[in-house]
Amino acid sequence: MRRRWSTFLVTGALSLALAPAVLAAETFTTELSGDNAVPPIEVDASGEATVTISDDEQSVSWDISYRDLTGAPAAGHIHMGGADENGPVLIPFDSVTESGSTGTFAASDYAGGEGLPDDWDGVLEEIRSGNAYVNIHTEEHPGGEIRGQLPGDDDAATAPPTDTESVAPTRAGGTAAAVLLVAVMLAGIAALSRFAVPRRR
Ligand SMILES: [Cu+2]
């Protein structure tokens, strides 16, 4: 019996340990500005980007809004890199033609490239670790007119807001964590009760 109880306790503890990872939702939001460009540029433009890793982890979608750009956006991407560096394009946005543009990039479309992760798991890892940023390019600022660092899992959960505002995990993530927690606990209880019958030698 003691062993079964310990199994149950370990299961419970594991689910508690896993909960924060799930709570740090798969949605990342950042504010876009010229200040975040490397080097910073002075522009009137600003924007917001939300990047979401799908539940099955097989795609990444985005939602971009912006205003006061010097011209129509020429391109938008998620680049790989820290806040103080310029890096290669990780995920291209197929449409940024108007504020409010949304789109999805499928894992099967990822081909890698120089300086990029070998596979899709590597791409998600860069996004989750905060080593990725959203960049909107214009003709006048081909290197990027507005930019924002994706906060990553840890920053989203713990870091105080900076000028690149990190946004708390979504409510959906919290609900998912709660559901997962309950499911794991029920599984633990089921496993326990199955063995709770007195054993004979
Ligand atoms: Cu770009």
PDB file of C-alpha atoms and ligand atoms in Angstrom:
ATOM      1  CA  MET A   1       0.000   0.000   0.000  1.00  0.00           C
ATOM      2  CA  ARG A   2       2.743   2.377   0.875  1.00  0.00           C
ATOM      3  CA  ARG A   3       4.162   2.097  -2.589  1.00  0.00           C
ATOM      4  CA  ARG A   4       0.793   2.866  -4.168  1.00  0.00           C
ATOM      5  CA  TRP A   5       0.387   5.923  -2.043  1.00  0.00           C
ATOM      6  CA  SER A   6       3.821   7.095  -3.035  1.00  0.00           C
ATOM      7  CA  THR A   7       2.925   6.563  -6.693  1.00  0.00           C
ATOM      8  CA  PHE A   8      -0.119   8.699  -6.156  1.00  0.00           C
ATOM      9  CA  LEU A   9       1.873  11.399  -4.402  1.00  0.00           C
ATOM     10  CA  VAL A  10       4.506  11.415  -7.114  1.00  0.00           C
ATOM     11  CA  THR A  11       1.787  11.712  -9.744  1.00  0.00           C
ATOM     12  CA  GLY A  12       0.213  14.607  -7.892  1.00  0.00           C
ATOM     13  CA  ALA A  13       3.530  16.346  -7.394  1.00  0.00           C
ATOM     14  CA  LEU A  14       4.391  15.852 -11.051  1.00  0.00           C
ATOM     15  CA  SER A  15       1.138  17.407 -12.158  1.00  0.00           C
ATOM     16  CA  LEU A  16       1.775  20.386  -9.904  1.00  0.00           C
ATOM     17  CA  ALA A  17       5.261  20.728 -11.329  1.00  0.00           C
ATOM     18  CA  LEU A  18       3.935  20.580 -14.872  1.00  0.00           C
ATOM     19  CA  ALA A  19       1.132  23.058 -14.315  1.00  0.00           C
ATOM     20  CA  PRO A  20       3.300  26.201 -14.578  1.00  0.00           C
ATOM     21  CA  ALA A  21       4.672  25.027 -17.927  1.00  0.00           C
ATOM     22  CA  VAL A  22       1.135  24.780 -19.220  1.00  0.00           C
ATOM     23  CA  LEU A  23       0.139  28.030 -17.537  1.00  0.00           C
ATOM     24  CA  ALA A  24       2.896  29.809 -19.421  1.00  0.00           C
ATOM     25  CA  ALA A  25       0.526  29.668 -22.332  1.00  0.00           C
ATOM     26  CA  GLU A  26       1.438  29.145 -25.909  1.00  0.00           C
ATOM     27  CA  THR A  27       0.461  32.678 -26.764  1.00  0.00           C
ATOM     28  CA  PHE A  28       3.083  35.403 -26.866  1.00  0.00           C
ATOM     29  CA  THR A  29       2.298  39.067 -27.197  1.00  0.00           C
ATOM     30  CA  THR A  30       4.632  41.956 -27.829  1.00  0.00           C
ATOM     31  CA  GLU A  31       4.481  45.648 -28.643  1.00  0.00           C
ATOM     32  CA  LEU A  32       6.190  46.819 -31.792  1.00  0.00           C
ATOM     33  CA  SER A  33       8.149  50.050 -31.990  1.00  0.00           C
ATOM     34  CA  GLY A  34      11.089  51.705 -33.702  1.00  0.00           C
ATOM     35  CA  ASP A  35      12.799  51.904 -30.324  1.00  0.00           C
ATOM     36  CA  ASN A  36      13.138  48.128 -30.385  1.00  0.00           C
ATOM     37  CA  ALA A  37      14.928  48.110 -33.732  1.00  0.00           C
ATOM     38  CA  VAL A  38      18.678  47.397 -33.639  1.00  0.00           C
ATOM     39  CA  PRO A  39      19.910  50.087 -33.787  1.00  0.00           C
ATOM     40  CA  PRO A  40      16.802  52.020 -32.645  1.00  0.00           C
ATOM     41  CA  ILE A  41      15.109  54.263 -35.190  1.00  0.00           C
ATOM     42  CA  GLU A  42      12.829  57.226 -34.638  1.00  0.00           C
ATOM     43  CA  VAL A  43       9.447  56.683 -36.215  1.00  0.00           C
ATOM     44  CA  ASP A  44       5.846  57.456 -35.363  1.00  0.00           C
ATOM     45  CA  ALA A  45       4.746  53.901 -36.049  1.00  0.00           C
ATOM     46  CA  SER A  46       3.689  51.438 -33.388  1.00  0.00           C
ATOM     47  CA  GLY A  47       2.000  48.073 -33.325  1.00  0.00           C
ATOM     48  CA  GLU A  48       1.193  44.868 -31.534  1.00  0.00           C
ATOM     49  CA  ALA A  49       1.799  41.255 -32.424  1.00  0.00           C
ATOM     50  CA  THR A  50       0.378  38.075 -30.978  1.00  0.00           C
ATOM     51  CA  VAL A  51       2.054  34.798 -31.847  1.00  0.00           C
ATOM     52  CA  THR A  52       0.397  31.510 -30.917  1.00  0.00           C
ATOM     53  CA  ILE A  53       1.729  27.978 -30.999  1.00  0.00           C
ATOM     54  CA  SER A  54      -1.170  25.655 -31.846  1.00  0.00           C
ATOM     55  CA  ASP A  55      -2.258  22.999 -29.334  1.00  0.00           C
ATOM     56  CA  ASP A  56      -0.870  20.225 -31.535  1.00  0.00           C
ATOM     57  CA  GLU A  57       2.346  22.253 -31.943  1.00  0.00           C
ATOM     58  CA  GLN A  58       2.154  21.808 -35.697  1.00  0.00           C
ATOM     59  CA  SER A  59       1.666  25.434 -36.600  1.00  0.00           C
ATOM     60  CA  VAL A  60       2.296  28.980 -35.468  1.00  0.00           C
ATOM     61  CA  SER A  61      -0.240  31.687 -36.119  1.00  0.00           C
ATOM     62  CA  TRP A  62       0.027  35.428 -35.776  1.00  0.00           C
ATOM     63  CA  ASP A  63      -2.102  38.497 -35.452  1.00  0.00           C
ATOM     64  CA  ILE A  64      -0.532  41.836 -36.319  1.00  0.00           C
ATOM     65  CA  SER A  65      -1.823  45.341 -35.881  1.00  0.00           C
ATOM     66  CA  TYR A  66      -0.013  48.606 -36.525  1.00  0.00           C
ATOM     67  CA  ARG A  67      -0.447  52.282 -37.252  1.00  0.00           C
ATOM     68  CA  ASP A  68       1.448  55.276 -38.645  1.00  0.00           C
ATOM     69  CA  LEU A  69       3.977  53.316 -40.672  1.00  0.00           C
ATOM     70  CA  THR A  70       5.939  55.390 -43.213  1.00  0.00           C
ATOM     71  CA  GLY A  71       4.392  53.262 -45.949  1.00  0.00           C
ATOM     72  CA  ALA A  72       2.713  49.957 -46.635  1.00  0.00           C
ATOM     73  CA  PRO A  73       4.487  47.059 -44.958  1.00  0.00           C
ATOM     74  CA  ALA A  74       6.840  45.318 -47.353  1.00  0.00           C
ATOM     75  CA  ALA A  75       7.119  42.209 -45.226  1.00  0.00           C
ATOM     76  CA  GLY A  76       6.696  40.843 -41.727  1.00  0.00           C
ATOM     77  CA  HIS A  77       8.559  38.017 -40.059  1.00  0.00           C
ATOM     78  CA  ILE A  78       9.419  36.314 -36.841  1.00  0.00           C
ATOM     79  CA  HIS A  79      13.195  36.514 -36.675  1.00  0.00           C
ATOM     80  CA  MET A  80      15.464  34.446 -34.496  1.00  0.00           C
ATOM     81  CA  GLY A  81      17.549  36.504 -32.105  1.00  0.00           C
ATOM     82  CA  GLY A  82      17.766  38.393 -28.842  1.00  0.00           C
ATOM     83  CA  ALA A  83      16.571  41.938 -28.204  1.00  0.00           C
ATOM     84  CA  ASP A  84      20.004  43.410 -28.930  1.00  0.00           C
ATOM     85  CA  GLU A  85      20.796  41.624 -32.176  1.00  0.00           C
ATOM     86  CA  ASN A  86      19.514  41.140 -35.705  1.00  0.00           C
ATOM     87  CA  GLY A  87      18.939  37.560 -36.756  1.00  0.00           C
ATOM     88  CA  PRO A  88      17.675  35.456 -39.654  1.00  0.00           C
ATOM     89  CA  VAL A  89      14.010  34.980 -40.563  1.00  0.00           C
ATOM     90  CA  LEU A  90      12.519  32.122 -38.575  1.00  0.00           C
ATOM     91  CA  ILE A  91       8.910  32.325 -39.792  1.00  0.00           C
ATOM     92  CA  PRO A  92       7.704  34.583 -42.635  1.00  0.00           C
ATOM     93  CA  PHE A  93       4.237  36.151 -42.449  1.00  0.00           C
ATOM     94  CA  ASP A  94       2.408  35.571 -45.711  1.00  0.00           C
ATOM     95  CA  SER A  95       0.212  38.604 -45.202  1.00  0.00           C
ATOM     96  CA  VAL A  96       0.844  41.867 -43.405  1.00  0.00           C
ATOM     97  CA  THR A  97      -0.907  44.099 -45.934  1.00  0.00           C
ATOM     98  CA  GLU A  98      -3.222  45.672 -43.411  1.00  0.00           C
ATOM     99  CA  SER A  99      -3.446  46.193 -39.703  1.00  0.00           C
ATOM    100  CA  GLY A 100      -5.279  43.246 -38.223  1.00  0.00           C
ATOM    101  CA  SER A 101      -3.714  40.769 -40.642  1.00  0.00           C
ATOM    102  CA  THR A 102      -3.610  37.198 -39.424  1.00  0.00           C
ATOM    103  CA  GLY A 103      -2.078  34.029 -40.770  1.00  0.00           C
ATOM    104  CA  THR A 104      -0.687  30.628 -39.984  1.00  0.00           C
ATOM    105  CA  PHE A 105       2.606  28.946 -40.743  1.00  0.00           C
ATOM    106  CA  ALA A 106       2.639  25.134 -40.795  1.00  0.00           C
ATOM    107  CA  ALA A 107       5.450  23.022 -39.408  1.00  0.00           C
ATOM    108  CA  SER A 108       5.536  21.148 -42.733  1.00  0.00           C
ATOM    109  CA  ASP A 109       6.508  24.390 -44.477  1.00  0.00           C
ATOM    110  CA  TYR A 110       9.595  24.895 -42.357  1.00  0.00           C
ATOM    111  CA  ALA A 111      12.765  24.297 -44.346  1.00  0.00           C
ATOM    112  CA  GLY A 112      15.464  25.600 -41.996  1.00  0.00           C
ATOM    113  CA  GLY A 113      18.409  27.535 -43.373  1.00  0.00           C
ATOM    114  CA  GLU A 114      21.680  29.076 -42.407  1.00  0.00           C
ATOM    115  CA  GLY A 115      21.849  29.930 -38.732  1.00  0.00           C
ATOM    116  CA  LEU A 116      18.369  28.503 -38.165  1.00  0.00           C
ATOM    117  CA  PRO A 117      17.210  25.503 -36.113  1.00  0.00           C
ATOM    118  CA  ASP A 118      17.413  22.189 -37.955  1.00  0.00           C
ATOM    119  CA  ASP A 119      13.833  21.226 -37.262  1.00  0.00           C
ATOM    120  CA  TRP A 120      10.449  22.503 -36.142  1.00  0.00           C
ATOM    121  CA  ASP A 121      11.021  21.568 -32.501  1.00  0.00           C
ATOM    122  CA  GLY A 122      14.012  23.883 -32.600  1.00  0.00           C
ATOM    123  CA  VAL A 123      11.829  26.682 -33.948  1.00  0.00           C
ATOM    124  CA  LEU A 124       9.348  26.296 -31.093  1.00  0.00           C
ATOM    125  CA  GLU A 125      12.221  26.207 -28.632  1.00  0.00           C
ATOM    126  CA  GLU A 126      13.523  29.560 -29.871  1.00  0.00           C
ATOM    127  CA  ILE A 127      10.073  31.100 -29.549  1.00  0.00           C
ATOM    128  CA  ARG A 128       9.487  29.628 -26.093  1.00  0.00           C
ATOM    129  CA  SER A 129      12.885  30.706 -24.855  1.00  0.00           C
ATOM    130  CA  GLY A 130      12.298  34.307 -25.906  1.00  0.00           C
ATOM    131  CA  ASN A 131      14.969  34.215 -28.588  1.00  0.00           C
ATOM    132  CA  ALA A 132      12.660  35.476 -31.321  1.00  0.00           C
ATOM    133  CA  TYR A 133      11.181  38.808 -32.349  1.00  0.00           C
ATOM    134  CA  VAL A 134       8.524  40.161 -34.672  1.00  0.00           C
ATOM    135  CA  ASN A 135       9.648  42.649 -37.286  1.00  0.00           C
ATOM    136  CA  ILE A 136       7.631  44.662 -39.787  1.00  0.00           C
ATOM    137  CA  HIS A 137       9.587  46.006 -42.758  1.00  0.00           C
ATOM    138  CA  THR A 138       8.761  48.971 -44.973  1.00  0.00           C
ATOM    139  CA  GLU A 139      10.358  50.378 -48.084  1.00  0.00           C
ATOM    140  CA  GLU A 140      11.785  53.265 -46.094  1.00  0.00           C
ATOM    141  CA  HIS A 141      13.077  50.977 -43.345  1.00  0.00           C
ATOM    142  CA  PRO A 142      13.967  47.710 -45.069  1.00  0.00           C
ATOM    143  CA  GLY A 143      15.765  46.451 -41.971  1.00  0.00           C
ATOM    144  CA  GLY A 144      12.532  46.787 -40.045  1.00  0.00           C
ATOM    145  CA  GLU A 145      10.454  49.784 -38.982  1.00  0.00           C
ATOM    146  CA  ILE A 146       8.790  48.366 -35.886  1.00  0.00           C
ATOM    147  CA  ARG A 147       9.924  45.431 -33.852  1.00  0.00           C
ATOM    148  CA  GLY A 148       9.080  43.610 -30.638  1.00  0.00           C
ATOM    149  CA  GLN A 149      10.727  40.769 -28.738  1.00  0.00           C
ATOM    150  CA  LEU A 150       8.530  37.759 -28.044  1.00  0.00           C
ATOM    151  CA  PRO A 151       8.651  37.334 -24.274  1.00  0.00           C
ATOM    152  CA  GLY A 152       9.054  33.555 -24.130  1.00  0.00           C
ATOM    153  CA  ASP A 153       7.543  31.267 -21.513  1.00  0.00           C
ATOM    154  CA  ASP A 154       9.480  32.374 -18.435  1.00  0.00           C
ATOM    155  CA  ASP A 155       9.261  36.092 -19.088  1.00  0.00           C
ATOM    156  CA  ALA A 156       5.562  35.854 -19.768  1.00  0.00           C
ATOM    157  CA  ALA A 157       5.039  34.257 -16.372  1.00  0.00           C
ATOM    158  CA  THR A 158       7.443  36.158 -14.151  1.00  0.00           C
ATOM    159  CA  ALA A 159       9.172  39.190 -15.618  1.00  0.00           C
ATOM    160  CA  PRO A 160       7.971  42.662 -14.718  1.00  0.00           C
ATOM    161  CA  PRO A 161       6.781  44.717 -17.700  1.00  0.00           C
ATOM    162  CA  THR A 162       9.562  46.430 -19.627  1.00  0.00           C
ATOM    163  CA  ASP A 163       9.288  48.762 -22.596  1.00  0.00           C
ATOM    164  CA  THR A 164       8.616  45.644 -24.634  1.00  0.00           C
ATOM    165  CA  GLU A 165       5.561  44.821 -22.641  1.00  0.00           C
ATOM    166  CA  SER A 166       5.194  41.191 -21.768  1.00  0.00           C
ATOM    167  CA  VAL A 167       1.674  39.991 -21.348  1.00  0.00           C
ATOM    168  CA  ALA A 168       0.519  37.495 -18.776  1.00  0.00           C
ATOM    169  CA  PRO A 169      -0.488  34.000 -19.852  1.00  0.00           C
ATOM    170  CA  THR A 170      -3.973  33.782 -21.291  1.00  0.00           C
ATOM    171  CA  ARG A 171      -6.993  32.599 -19.388  1.00  0.00           C
ATOM    172  CA  ALA A 172      -7.306  29.729 -21.860  1.00  0.00           C
ATOM    173  CA  GLY A 173      -3.895  28.508 -20.748  1.00  0.00           C
ATOM    174  CA  GLY A 174      -4.984  28.581 -17.114  1.00  0.00           C
ATOM    175  CA  THR A 175      -8.109  26.611 -17.910  1.00  0.00           C
ATOM    176  CA  ALA A 176      -6.072  24.066 -19.848  1.00  0.00           C
ATOM    177  CA  ALA A 177      -3.738  23.706 -16.878  1.00  0.00           C
ATOM    178  CA  ALA A 178      -6.657  23.193 -14.513  1.00  0.00           C
ATOM    179  CA  VAL A 179      -8.171  20.566 -16.783  1.00  0.00           C
ATOM    180  CA  LEU A 180      -4.827  18.809 -17.090  1.00  0.00           C
ATOM    181  CA  LEU A 181      -4.329  18.930 -13.350  1.00  0.00           C
ATOM    182  CA  VAL A 182      -7.734  17.400 -12.657  1.00  0.00           C
ATOM    183  CA  ALA A 183      -7.199  14.740 -15.328  1.00  0.00           C
ATOM    184  CA  VAL A 184      -3.856  13.722 -13.876  1.00  0.00           C
ATOM    185  CA  MET A 185      -5.252  13.661 -10.333  1.00  0.00           C
ATOM    186  CA  LEU A 186      -8.177  11.485 -11.459  1.00  0.00           C
ATOM    187  CA  ALA A 187      -5.756   9.154 -13.200  1.00  0.00           C
ATOM    188  CA  GLY A 188      -3.754   8.980  -9.986  1.00  0.00           C
ATOM    189  CA  ILE A 189      -6.860   8.239  -7.916  1.00  0.00           C
ATOM    190  CA  ALA A 190      -7.967   5.598 -10.424  1.00  0.00           C
ATOM    191  CA  ALA A 191      -4.561   3.965 -10.286  1.00  0.00           C
ATOM    192  CA  LEU A 192      -4.621   4.080  -6.504  1.00  0.00           C
ATOM    193  CA  SER A 193      -8.128   2.667  -6.045  1.00  0.00           C
ATOM    194  CA  ARG A 194      -7.305  -0.160  -8.423  1.00  0.00           C
ATOM    195  CA  PHE A 195      -4.618  -1.318  -6.052  1.00  0.00           C
ATOM    196  CA  ALA A 196      -6.394  -0.351  -2.852  1.00  0.00           C
ATOM    197  CA  VAL A 197      -7.796  -3.868  -2.479  1.00  0.00           C
ATOM    198  CA  PRO A 198      -6.029  -5.747   0.346  1.00  0.00           C
ATOM    199  CA  ARG A 199      -3.467  -8.025  -1.151  1.00  0.00           C
ATOM    200  CA  ARG A 200      -3.015 -11.645  -0.138  1.00  0.00           C
ATOM    201  CA  ARG A 201       0.136 -13.615  -0.165  1.00  0.00           C
TER     202      ARG A 201
HETATM  203 CU    CU B   1      11.917  40.470 -41.221  1.00  0.00          CU
END
